[in-house]
XYZ file of C-alpha atoms in Angstrom:
88
model
C 201.655 -208.672 -44.047
C 198.743 -209.804 -42.209
C 198.914 -213.407 -40.609
C 195.967 -215.262 -39.084
C 196.202 -217.819 -36.214
C 193.676 -220.221 -34.968
C 195.873 -221.412 -31.976
C 198.119 -219.706 -29.473
C 201.648 -219.082 -30.636
C 203.764 -220.664 -27.815
C 207.429 -220.028 -27.254
C 208.684 -222.015 -24.309
C 212.190 -222.535 -22.869
C 214.144 -220.692 -25.534
C 217.131 -218.477 -25.226
C 218.202 -215.414 -27.241
C 215.230 -215.251 -29.671
C 214.339 -212.205 -31.740
C 210.825 -212.179 -33.279
C 210.393 -209.263 -35.512
C 208.049 -207.873 -38.070
C 208.233 -205.040 -40.657
C 206.633 -202.361 -38.416
C 203.621 -201.845 -36.256
C 201.571 -200.699 -39.244
C 203.063 -203.304 -41.673
C 202.928 -206.652 -39.734
C 199.730 -207.903 -38.095
C 199.266 -211.249 -36.255
C 195.562 -211.714 -35.846
C 194.014 -214.241 -33.437
C 190.420 -213.290 -34.398
C 188.619 -216.555 -34.629
C 190.919 -218.300 -32.262
C 189.842 -221.846 -31.689
C 192.534 -222.969 -29.122
C 194.437 -221.211 -26.311
C 193.703 -218.215 -24.175
C 196.620 -216.012 -25.254
C 197.824 -214.896 -28.613
C 201.472 -215.141 -28.054
C 202.616 -216.942 -24.874
C 206.419 -216.605 -23.996
C 207.426 -218.757 -21.017
C 210.602 -219.828 -19.363
C 212.833 -217.884 -21.780
C 215.755 -215.526 -21.520
C 216.990 -212.824 -23.907
C 213.774 -212.591 -25.834
C 212.964 -209.536 -28.209
C 209.661 -208.912 -29.832
C 209.593 -206.030 -32.130
C 207.939 -204.018 -35.014
C 204.388 -205.672 -35.156
C 200.820 -205.440 -34.095
C 199.076 -208.413 -32.147
C 195.337 -208.364 -32.562
C 192.084 -210.027 -31.163
C 193.166 -212.972 -28.962
C 190.659 -214.703 -26.773
C 192.613 -213.382 -23.751
C 195.839 -211.599 -23.367
C 197.355 -210.708 -26.720
C 200.896 -211.202 -25.309
C 201.578 -213.007 -22.125
C 205.139 -213.557 -20.698
C 205.878 -215.691 -17.571
C 209.245 -216.748 -15.993
C 211.199 -214.921 -18.579
C 214.205 -212.727 -17.972
C 215.687 -210.100 -20.263
C 212.514 -209.564 -22.464
C 212.239 -206.508 -24.651
C 209.237 -205.003 -26.491
C 210.194 -202.705 -29.174
C 207.537 -200.818 -31.260
C 204.833 -203.383 -30.489
C 201.132 -202.739 -30.363
C 198.496 -205.021 -28.754
C 194.808 -204.239 -29.687
C 191.358 -205.690 -30.014
C 189.487 -204.531 -33.008
C 186.274 -204.011 -30.951
C 188.100 -202.467 -28.016
C 189.518 -204.149 -24.877
C 186.912 -205.882 -22.606
C 187.331 -207.082 -19.041
C 185.817 -210.319 -20.025
């Protein structure tokens, strides 16, 4: 499905999390029209994190940002901007 967010999705201080969709061409997380936050998905201070089978679109800044995280895996994940990426 297609899911719209107006704020960043923040995952902080978690262990052994799997965040999965139905496929890159089936699950879309859209941050177009985002009102709060600079990232689409922000993963911080986690360990053993897996994100798979989805597309993340159109955040104000980084579509996915991971900091201070050990053992992170990206499997069949696409990050894109519908108007193309911009340095700004």
